Amino acid sequence: MTTSAELLAAYDRQLRTDAETPSALDVEQLGPLRLVTFDGGRGFITYAGLDGADAGTIAGWVAGALGYFRNNPAIRHIEWKSRGHDWAPGLHVALVGNGFEPEESESIMIGRAADLAVDVPLPVGVALRQVTEEEDVRAMSAMADGVFGDPVSTATADSLLRRLSHADGMELWVAECGAEIVSAGRLEPVTGTDFAGIWGGATLQAWRGRGIYRALTAARARSALAMGKTLIHSDSTPYSRPILERSGFVKVSTTTPYIWRAPA
């Protein structure tokens, strides 16, 4: 499996199913749409494709999906996950017209786990480890919030701790210098597939460009291989994409999240 088309086909076939939402509290179907409820008042909309629908049909699905989630007062945040290779006429217009706002597009990157699992030297004083204790998870989450310019969210840390309590395979990894977490990321093996995902990569500005994120990625790749996963996928920012490309990863498409937020 070496070509971009083959990797994209594997992505569509293996990942755009229940495998995409392992920690869902509830999943409902609306046409081809999967309406997913997550812990913490989060709704999520995804699909394997839109079945060649026209703009009018797609607009109806957008309105119907929003209506479904708005009937649940606990839902405060909804993400519609779009992919650049889907045939989706009128989708952007329908989403924006229903109050969804597009965020920055990211590159869908796929490659062999073995190509990432290499030895990477770390700066003096920096060490990697997997974390599971509440204090560590909250510190990791707070660091990532700061990197992404968000206020520190106890809800995000709470969600990660609940995921760990379910023992669904997710791993949290950090790089530390002394008592300071300087980089972090998740590994999410996808049950019943060849894939594991690497998510949430964040490195403090002062520590970037020193190989730390690359080493953290290599550690997660080694762990994925130990689980029997041969492929890694990632929705990558312009910062992380070149790191993966240097390891032979391929950009197979793009993904753009559209976000709806409940009024304050």
PDB file of C-alpha atoms in Angstrom:
ATOM      1  CA  MET A   1       0.000   0.000   0.000  1.00  0.00           C
ATOM      2  CA  THR A   2       2.198   2.818  -1.279  1.00  0.00           C
ATOM      3  CA  THR A   3       0.254   5.230  -3.485  1.00  0.00           C
ATOM      4  CA  SER A   4      -1.735   8.189  -2.249  1.00  0.00           C
ATOM      5  CA  ALA A   5      -4.893   6.731  -3.804  1.00  0.00           C
ATOM      6  CA  GLU A   6      -4.411   3.408  -2.009  1.00  0.00           C
ATOM      7  CA  LEU A   7      -3.811   5.109   1.315  1.00  0.00           C
ATOM      8  CA  LEU A   8      -6.860   7.324   0.877  1.00  0.00           C
ATOM      9  CA  ALA A   9      -8.974   4.284   0.019  1.00  0.00           C
ATOM     10  CA  ALA A  10      -7.777   2.571   3.210  1.00  0.00           C
ATOM     11  CA  TYR A  11      -8.613   5.723   5.191  1.00  0.00           C
ATOM     12  CA  ASP A  12     -12.135   5.903   3.786  1.00  0.00           C
ATOM     13  CA  ARG A  13     -12.754   2.177   4.178  1.00  0.00           C
ATOM     14  CA  GLN A  14     -11.324   1.619   7.648  1.00  0.00           C
ATOM     15  CA  LEU A  15     -11.663   4.909   9.494  1.00  0.00           C
ATOM     16  CA  ARG A  16     -14.934   6.510   8.414  1.00  0.00           C
ATOM     17  CA  THR A  17     -17.044   4.066  10.419  1.00  0.00           C
ATOM     18  CA  ASP A  18     -17.654   3.391  14.125  1.00  0.00           C
ATOM     19  CA  ALA A  19     -13.864   3.269  14.374  1.00  0.00           C
ATOM     20  CA  GLU A  20     -13.852   7.069  14.108  1.00  0.00           C
ATOM     21  CA  THR A  21     -15.797   7.602  17.331  1.00  0.00           C
ATOM     22  CA  PRO A  22     -14.737   4.981  19.895  1.00  0.00           C
ATOM     23  CA  SER A  23     -15.669   7.064  22.936  1.00  0.00           C
ATOM     24  CA  ALA A  24     -19.130   8.146  21.755  1.00  0.00           C
ATOM     25  CA  LEU A  25     -21.965   8.253  24.256  1.00  0.00           C
ATOM     26  CA  ASP A  26     -24.546   7.926  21.491  1.00  0.00           C
ATOM     27  CA  VAL A  27     -24.677   7.696  17.685  1.00  0.00           C
ATOM     28  CA  GLU A  28     -27.734   8.369  15.530  1.00  0.00           C
ATOM     29  CA  GLN A  29     -28.070   8.178  11.752  1.00  0.00           C
ATOM     30  CA  LEU A  30     -29.513  10.880   9.483  1.00  0.00           C
ATOM     31  CA  GLY A  31     -29.207   9.742   5.890  1.00  0.00           C
ATOM     32  CA  PRO A  32     -25.473   9.067   5.512  1.00  0.00           C
ATOM     33  CA  LEU A  33     -24.631  11.319   8.474  1.00  0.00           C
ATOM     34  CA  ARG A  34     -23.460   9.945  11.794  1.00  0.00           C
ATOM     35  CA  LEU A  35     -24.653  12.253  14.599  1.00  0.00           C
ATOM     36  CA  VAL A  36     -22.349  11.554  17.508  1.00  0.00           C
ATOM     37  CA  THR A  37     -22.736  12.729  21.091  1.00  0.00           C
ATOM     38  CA  PHE A  38     -19.571  12.936  23.169  1.00  0.00           C
ATOM     39  CA  ASP A  39     -19.013  13.630  26.822  1.00  0.00           C
ATOM     40  CA  GLY A  40     -18.767  17.279  27.848  1.00  0.00           C
ATOM     41  CA  GLY A  41     -21.633  18.624  25.718  1.00  0.00           C
ATOM     42  CA  ARG A  42     -19.958  17.970  22.364  1.00  0.00           C
ATOM     43  CA  GLY A  43     -21.729  16.976  19.182  1.00  0.00           C
ATOM     44  CA  PHE A  44     -19.863  15.612  16.172  1.00  0.00           C
ATOM     45  CA  ILE A  45     -21.043  15.021  12.604  1.00  0.00           C
ATOM     46  CA  THR A  46     -19.199  12.740  10.232  1.00  0.00           C
ATOM     47  CA  TYR A  47     -19.927  10.350   7.357  1.00  0.00           C
ATOM     48  CA  ALA A  48     -18.295   7.985   4.903  1.00  0.00           C
ATOM     49  CA  GLY A  49     -19.656  10.041   1.983  1.00  0.00           C
ATOM     50  CA  LEU A  50     -22.726  12.021   0.969  1.00  0.00           C
ATOM     51  CA  ASP A  51     -24.068   9.496  -1.538  1.00  0.00           C
ATOM     52  CA  GLY A  52     -23.856  11.868  -4.527  1.00  0.00           C
ATOM     53  CA  ALA A  53     -26.509  14.142  -3.014  1.00  0.00           C
ATOM     54  CA  ASP A  54     -27.354  17.507  -4.553  1.00  0.00           C
ATOM     55  CA  ALA A  55     -27.091  20.858  -2.785  1.00  0.00           C
ATOM     56  CA  GLY A  56     -30.712  20.895  -1.695  1.00  0.00           C
ATOM     57  CA  THR A  57     -30.505  17.472  -0.082  1.00  0.00           C
ATOM     58  CA  ILE A  58     -27.268  18.365   1.670  1.00  0.00           C
ATOM     59  CA  ALA A  59     -28.798  21.599   2.994  1.00  0.00           C
ATOM     60  CA  GLY A  60     -31.659  19.569   4.443  1.00  0.00           C
ATOM     61  CA  TRP A  61     -29.231  17.231   6.183  1.00  0.00           C
ATOM     62  CA  VAL A  62     -27.314  20.172   7.661  1.00  0.00           C
ATOM     63  CA  ALA A  63     -30.481  21.717   9.070  1.00  0.00           C
ATOM     64  CA  GLY A  64     -31.711  18.354  10.331  1.00  0.00           C
ATOM     65  CA  ALA A  65     -28.423  17.560  12.065  1.00  0.00           C
ATOM     66  CA  LEU A  66     -28.336  20.936  13.776  1.00  0.00           C
ATOM     67  CA  GLY A  67     -31.940  20.530  14.864  1.00  0.00           C
ATOM     68  CA  TYR A  68     -31.175  17.126  16.335  1.00  0.00           C
ATOM     69  CA  PHE A  69     -28.383  18.459  18.526  1.00  0.00           C
ATOM     70  CA  ARG A  70     -30.205  21.648  19.499  1.00  0.00           C
ATOM     71  CA  ASN A  71     -32.953  19.497  20.996  1.00  0.00           C
ATOM     72  CA  ASN A  72     -30.379  18.445  23.588  1.00  0.00           C
ATOM     73  CA  PRO A  73     -29.687  21.454  25.861  1.00  0.00           C
ATOM     74  CA  ALA A  74     -26.490  19.811  27.112  1.00  0.00           C
ATOM     75  CA  ILE A  75     -24.869  20.218  23.684  1.00  0.00           C
ATOM     76  CA  ARG A  76     -22.844  23.440  23.580  1.00  0.00           C
ATOM     77  CA  HIS A  77     -20.419  22.719  20.747  1.00  0.00           C
ATOM     78  CA  ILE A  78     -20.899  20.861  17.443  1.00  0.00           C
ATOM     79  CA  GLU A  79     -18.212  19.950  14.923  1.00  0.00           C
ATOM     80  CA  TRP A  80     -19.010  19.006  11.325  1.00  0.00           C
ATOM     81  CA  LYS A  81     -15.937  17.207   9.994  1.00  0.00           C
ATOM     82  CA  SER A  82     -15.617  17.770   6.254  1.00  0.00           C
ATOM     83  CA  ARG A  83     -13.053  16.198   3.913  1.00  0.00           C
ATOM     84  CA  GLY A  84     -11.662  17.877   0.845  1.00  0.00           C
ATOM     85  CA  HIS A  85     -12.005  14.854  -1.446  1.00  0.00           C
ATOM     86  CA  ASP A  86     -15.757  14.412  -0.851  1.00  0.00           C
ATOM     87  CA  TRP A  87     -18.308  15.432  -3.473  1.00  0.00           C
ATOM     88  CA  ALA A  88     -20.378  17.877  -1.411  1.00  0.00           C
ATOM     89  CA  PRO A  89     -22.128  20.553  -3.523  1.00  0.00           C
ATOM     90  CA  GLY A  90     -23.393  23.487  -1.475  1.00  0.00           C
ATOM     91  CA  LEU A  91     -22.028  22.165   1.812  1.00  0.00           C
ATOM     92  CA  HIS A  92     -20.050  25.275   2.778  1.00  0.00           C
ATOM     93  CA  VAL A  93     -22.997  27.565   2.054  1.00  0.00           C
ATOM     94  CA  ALA A  94     -25.398  25.355   4.012  1.00  0.00           C
ATOM     95  CA  LEU A  95     -23.112  25.110   7.020  1.00  0.00           C
ATOM     96  CA  VAL A  96     -22.365  28.818   7.199  1.00  0.00           C
ATOM     97  CA  GLY A  97     -26.050  29.589   6.703  1.00  0.00           C
ATOM     98  CA  ASN A  98     -26.848  27.468   9.752  1.00  0.00           C
ATOM     99  CA  GLY A  99     -24.315  29.181  12.001  1.00  0.00           C
ATOM    100  CA  PHE A 100     -21.293  26.914  11.550  1.00  0.00           C
ATOM    101  CA  GLU A 101     -17.922  28.622  11.220  1.00  0.00           C
ATOM    102  CA  PRO A 102     -15.017  27.032   9.308  1.00  0.00           C
ATOM    103  CA  GLU A 103     -11.722  26.666  11.092  1.00  0.00           C
ATOM    104  CA  GLU A 104      -8.296  26.204   9.526  1.00  0.00           C
ATOM    105  CA  SER A 105      -7.985  23.264   7.155  1.00  0.00           C
ATOM    106  CA  GLU A 106      -5.496  20.544   8.044  1.00  0.00           C
ATOM    107  CA  SER A 107      -3.715  17.943   5.933  1.00  0.00           C
ATOM    108  CA  ILE A 108      -4.753  14.302   6.281  1.00  0.00           C
ATOM    109  CA  MET A 109      -1.400  12.521   6.477  1.00  0.00           C
ATOM    110  CA  ILE A 110      -0.894   8.749   6.313  1.00  0.00           C
ATOM    111  CA  GLY A 111       2.232   6.634   6.435  1.00  0.00           C
ATOM    112  CA  ARG A 112       3.859   3.515   7.823  1.00  0.00           C
ATOM    113  CA  ALA A 113       4.342   3.378  11.570  1.00  0.00           C
ATOM    114  CA  ALA A 114       7.744   1.765  11.013  1.00  0.00           C
ATOM    115  CA  ASP A 115       8.943   4.852   9.155  1.00  0.00           C
ATOM    116  CA  LEU A 116       8.265   6.996  12.233  1.00  0.00           C
ATOM    117  CA  ALA A 117       9.641   4.598  14.836  1.00  0.00           C
ATOM    118  CA  VAL A 118      13.252   5.724  14.675  1.00  0.00           C
ATOM    119  CA  ASP A 119      15.723   6.941  17.279  1.00  0.00           C
ATOM    120  CA  VAL A 120      15.636  10.722  17.671  1.00  0.00           C
ATOM    121  CA  PRO A 121      18.131  12.478  19.971  1.00  0.00           C
ATOM    122  CA  LEU A 122      16.600  14.728  22.594  1.00  0.00           C
ATOM    123  CA  PRO A 123      18.028  17.969  24.005  1.00  0.00           C
ATOM    124  CA  VAL A 124      19.940  17.559  27.251  1.00  0.00           C
ATOM    125  CA  GLY A 125      17.538  17.350  30.178  1.00  0.00           C
ATOM    126  CA  VAL A 126      14.461  16.410  28.130  1.00  0.00           C
ATOM    127  CA  ALA A 127      12.801  13.031  28.667  1.00  0.00           C
ATOM    128  CA  LEU A 128       9.695  11.291  27.293  1.00  0.00           C
ATOM    129  CA  ARG A 129       7.108   9.331  29.208  1.00  0.00           C
ATOM    130  CA  GLN A 130       3.532   8.107  29.053  1.00  0.00           C
ATOM    131  CA  VAL A 131       1.231   9.721  31.626  1.00  0.00           C
ATOM    132  CA  THR A 132      -1.861   8.363  33.352  1.00  0.00           C
ATOM    133  CA  GLU A 133      -2.074  10.169  36.709  1.00  0.00           C
ATOM    134  CA  GLU A 134      -4.603  12.982  37.090  1.00  0.00           C
ATOM    135  CA  GLU A 135      -2.045  15.650  38.009  1.00  0.00           C
ATOM    136  CA  ASP A 136       0.024  14.871  34.919  1.00  0.00           C
ATOM    137  CA  VAL A 137      -2.993  14.741  32.607  1.00  0.00           C
ATOM    138  CA  ARG A 138      -4.245  18.114  33.830  1.00  0.00           C
ATOM    139  CA  ALA A 139      -0.796  19.671  33.405  1.00  0.00           C
ATOM    140  CA  MET A 140      -0.520  18.223  29.894  1.00  0.00           C
ATOM    141  CA  SER A 141      -3.968  19.492  28.941  1.00  0.00           C
ATOM    142  CA  ALA A 142      -3.274  22.979  30.319  1.00  0.00           C
ATOM    143  CA  MET A 143      -0.008  23.198  28.377  1.00  0.00           C
ATOM    144  CA  ALA A 144      -1.748  22.230  25.125  1.00  0.00           C
ATOM    145  CA  ASP A 145      -4.536  24.768  25.727  1.00  0.00           C
ATOM    146  CA  GLY A 146      -1.916  27.483  26.089  1.00  0.00           C
ATOM    147  CA  VAL A 147      -0.082  26.446  22.919  1.00  0.00           C
ATOM    148  CA  PHE A 148      -3.303  26.619  20.915  1.00  0.00           C
ATOM    149  CA  GLY A 149      -4.225  30.006  22.412  1.00  0.00           C
ATOM    150  CA  ASP A 150      -7.222  28.680  24.345  1.00  0.00           C
ATOM    151  CA  PRO A 151      -8.156  29.269  27.969  1.00  0.00           C
ATOM    152  CA  VAL A 152      -7.291  26.357  30.224  1.00  0.00           C
ATOM    153  CA  SER A 153     -10.227  23.949  30.066  1.00  0.00           C
ATOM    154  CA  THR A 154     -10.973  21.653  32.969  1.00  0.00           C
ATOM    155  CA  ALA A 155     -13.567  19.979  30.721  1.00  0.00           C
ATOM    156  CA  THR A 156     -10.877  18.849  28.271  1.00  0.00           C
ATOM    157  CA  ALA A 157      -8.785  17.341  31.046  1.00  0.00           C
ATOM    158  CA  ASP A 158     -11.880  15.721  32.554  1.00  0.00           C
ATOM    159  CA  SER A 159     -12.687  14.132  29.197  1.00  0.00           C
ATOM    160  CA  LEU A 160      -9.158  12.724  28.841  1.00  0.00           C
ATOM    161  CA  LEU A 161      -9.309  11.272  32.348  1.00  0.00           C
ATOM    162  CA  ARG A 162     -12.630   9.598  31.599  1.00  0.00           C
ATOM    163  CA  ARG A 163     -11.153   8.153  28.409  1.00  0.00           C
ATOM    164  CA  LEU A 164      -8.253   6.711  30.394  1.00  0.00           C
ATOM    165  CA  SER A 165     -10.663   5.176  32.906  1.00  0.00           C
ATOM    166  CA  HIS A 166     -12.404   3.343  30.043  1.00  0.00           C
ATOM    167  CA  ALA A 167      -9.100   1.741  28.980  1.00  0.00           C
ATOM    168  CA  ASP A 168      -9.965   2.039  25.283  1.00  0.00           C
ATOM    169  CA  GLY A 169      -6.315   2.036  24.199  1.00  0.00           C
ATOM    170  CA  MET A 170      -5.689   5.786  24.121  1.00  0.00           C
ATOM    171  CA  GLU A 171      -2.238   6.801  25.360  1.00  0.00           C
ATOM    172  CA  LEU A 172      -1.025  10.220  26.502  1.00  0.00           C
ATOM    173  CA  TRP A 173       2.643  11.076  25.987  1.00  0.00           C
ATOM    174  CA  VAL A 174       4.673  14.064  27.157  1.00  0.00           C
ATOM    175  CA  ALA A 175       8.170  15.452  26.861  1.00  0.00           C
ATOM    176  CA  GLU A 176       9.454  17.091  30.023  1.00  0.00           C
ATOM    177  CA  CYS A 177      12.385  19.195  31.087  1.00  0.00           C
ATOM    178  CA  GLY A 178      12.546  18.904  34.823  1.00  0.00           C
ATOM    179  CA  ALA A 179       9.019  19.468  36.102  1.00  0.00           C
ATOM    180  CA  GLU A 180       7.889  21.362  32.973  1.00  0.00           C
ATOM    181  CA  ILE A 181       5.906  19.665  30.199  1.00  0.00           C
ATOM    182  CA  VAL A 182       7.260  21.119  26.963  1.00  0.00           C
ATOM    183  CA  SER A 183       5.504  18.913  24.388  1.00  0.00           C
ATOM    184  CA  ALA A 184       2.618  16.440  24.372  1.00  0.00           C
ATOM    185  CA  GLY A 185       0.404  14.300  22.182  1.00  0.00           C
ATOM    186  CA  ARG A 186      -2.069  11.400  22.114  1.00  0.00           C
ATOM    187  CA  LEU A 187      -1.952   7.985  20.467  1.00  0.00           C
ATOM    188  CA  GLU A 188      -5.289   6.446  19.517  1.00  0.00           C
ATOM    189  CA  PRO A 189      -5.210   2.892  18.149  1.00  0.00           C
ATOM    190  CA  VAL A 190      -8.264   2.179  16.005  1.00  0.00           C
ATOM    191  CA  THR A 191      -9.816  -1.180  16.863  1.00  0.00           C
ATOM    192  CA  GLY A 192     -10.281  -3.586  13.958  1.00  0.00           C
ATOM    193  CA  THR A 193      -8.081  -1.594  11.562  1.00  0.00           C
ATOM    194  CA  ASP A 194      -4.444  -1.253  10.526  1.00  0.00           C
ATOM    195  CA  PHE A 195      -4.394   2.301  11.895  1.00  0.00           C
ATOM    196  CA  ALA A 196      -3.465   4.297  14.936  1.00  0.00           C
ATOM    197  CA  GLY A 197      -3.940   8.050  15.058  1.00  0.00           C
ATOM    198  CA  ILE A 198      -1.583  10.642  16.490  1.00  0.00           C
ATOM    199  CA  TRP A 199      -3.447  13.656  17.820  1.00  0.00           C
ATOM    200  CA  GLY A 200      -3.149  16.765  19.920  1.00  0.00           C
ATOM    201  CA  GLY A 201       0.508  17.480  19.188  1.00  0.00           C
ATOM    202  CA  ALA A 202       1.588  20.637  20.998  1.00  0.00           C
ATOM    203  CA  THR A 203       5.040  22.045  21.788  1.00  0.00           C
ATOM    204  CA  LEU A 204       5.891  25.213  23.673  1.00  0.00           C
ATOM    205  CA  GLN A 205       7.211  27.908  21.351  1.00  0.00           C
ATOM    206  CA  ALA A 206      10.606  28.125  23.050  1.00  0.00           C
ATOM    207  CA  TRP A 207      11.205  24.390  22.550  1.00  0.00           C
ATOM    208  CA  ARG A 208      10.267  24.055  18.887  1.00  0.00           C
ATOM    209  CA  GLY A 209      12.752  23.120  16.190  1.00  0.00           C
ATOM    210  CA  ARG A 210      14.829  20.929  18.519  1.00  0.00           C
ATOM    211  CA  GLY A 211      13.517  17.487  17.567  1.00  0.00           C
ATOM    212  CA  ILE A 212      11.250  17.074  20.577  1.00  0.00           C
ATOM    213  CA  TYR A 213       7.980  16.680  18.691  1.00  0.00           C
ATOM    214  CA  ARG A 214       9.698  14.294  16.284  1.00  0.00           C
ATOM    215  CA  ALA A 215      10.929  12.181  19.200  1.00  0.00           C
ATOM    216  CA  LEU A 216       7.481  12.201  20.776  1.00  0.00           C
ATOM    217  CA  THR A 217       5.986  11.064  17.481  1.00  0.00           C
ATOM    218  CA  ALA A 218       8.559   8.268  17.220  1.00  0.00           C
ATOM    219  CA  ALA A 219       7.680   7.052  20.714  1.00  0.00           C
ATOM    220  CA  ARG A 220       3.998   6.902  19.810  1.00  0.00           C
ATOM    221  CA  ALA A 221       4.799   5.067  16.581  1.00  0.00           C
ATOM    222  CA  ARG A 222       6.785   2.433  18.487  1.00  0.00           C
ATOM    223  CA  SER A 223       3.843   1.967  20.827  1.00  0.00           C
ATOM    224  CA  ALA A 224       1.479   1.629  17.846  1.00  0.00           C
ATOM    225  CA  LEU A 225       3.681  -1.064  16.334  1.00  0.00           C
ATOM    226  CA  ALA A 226       3.654  -2.943  19.628  1.00  0.00           C
ATOM    227  CA  MET A 227      -0.155  -2.957  19.349  1.00  0.00           C
ATOM    228  CA  GLY A 228       0.034  -4.428  15.845  1.00  0.00           C
ATOM    229  CA  LYS A 229      -0.814  -1.193  14.036  1.00  0.00           C
ATOM    230  CA  THR A 230       1.104  -0.699  10.792  1.00  0.00           C
ATOM    231  CA  LEU A 231      -0.315   2.628   9.573  1.00  0.00           C
ATOM    232  CA  ILE A 232      -0.445   6.035  11.236  1.00  0.00           C
ATOM    233  CA  HIS A 233      -2.864   8.813  10.341  1.00  0.00           C
ATOM    234  CA  SER A 234      -2.889  12.396  11.478  1.00  0.00           C
ATOM    235  CA  ASP A 235      -4.747  15.629  10.767  1.00  0.00           C
ATOM    236  CA  SER A 236      -1.686  17.833  10.559  1.00  0.00           C
ATOM    237  CA  THR A 237      -1.066  21.544  10.905  1.00  0.00           C
ATOM    238  CA  PRO A 238       1.492  23.342   8.718  1.00  0.00           C
ATOM    239  CA  TYR A 239       3.937  22.861  11.612  1.00  0.00           C
ATOM    240  CA  SER A 240       3.654  19.082  11.965  1.00  0.00           C
ATOM    241  CA  ARG A 241       3.076  18.198   8.310  1.00  0.00           C
ATOM    242  CA  PRO A 242       6.747  18.682   7.219  1.00  0.00           C
ATOM    243  CA  ILE A 243       7.915  16.457  10.082  1.00  0.00           C
ATOM    244  CA  LEU A 244       5.725  13.627   8.836  1.00  0.00           C
ATOM    245  CA  GLU A 245       6.611  14.237   5.186  1.00  0.00           C
ATOM    246  CA  ARG A 246      10.292  13.796   5.999  1.00  0.00           C
ATOM    247  CA  SER A 247       9.387  10.332   7.266  1.00  0.00           C
ATOM    248  CA  GLY A 248       7.671   9.377   4.013  1.00  0.00           C
ATOM    249  CA  PHE A 249       4.122  10.275   4.973  1.00  0.00           C
ATOM    250  CA  VAL A 250       1.720  11.298   2.216  1.00  0.00           C
ATOM    251  CA  LYS A 251      -0.935  13.999   2.195  1.00  0.00           C
ATOM    252  CA  VAL A 252      -4.024  12.189   0.923  1.00  0.00           C
ATOM    253  CA  SER A 253      -6.622  14.938   1.421  1.00  0.00           C
ATOM    254  CA  THR A 254      -7.603  17.811   3.678  1.00  0.00           C
ATOM    255  CA  THR A 255     -10.077  18.129   6.505  1.00  0.00           C
ATOM    256  CA  THR A 256     -11.860  21.292   7.609  1.00  0.00           C
ATOM    257  CA  PRO A 257     -13.856  21.414  10.843  1.00  0.00           C
ATOM    258  CA  TYR A 258     -16.962  23.600  10.866  1.00  0.00           C
ATOM    259  CA  ILE A 259     -17.945  24.605  14.404  1.00  0.00           C
ATOM    260  CA  TRP A 260     -21.295  25.630  15.842  1.00  0.00           C
ATOM    261  CA  ARG A 261     -21.332  27.054  19.347  1.00  0.00           C
ATOM    262  CA  ALA A 262     -24.397  27.530  21.491  1.00  0.00           C
ATOM    263  CA  PRO A 263     -25.198  31.150  22.414  1.00  0.00           C
ATOM    264  CA  ALA A 264     -23.748  32.215  25.733  1.00  0.00           C
TER     265      ALA A 264
END
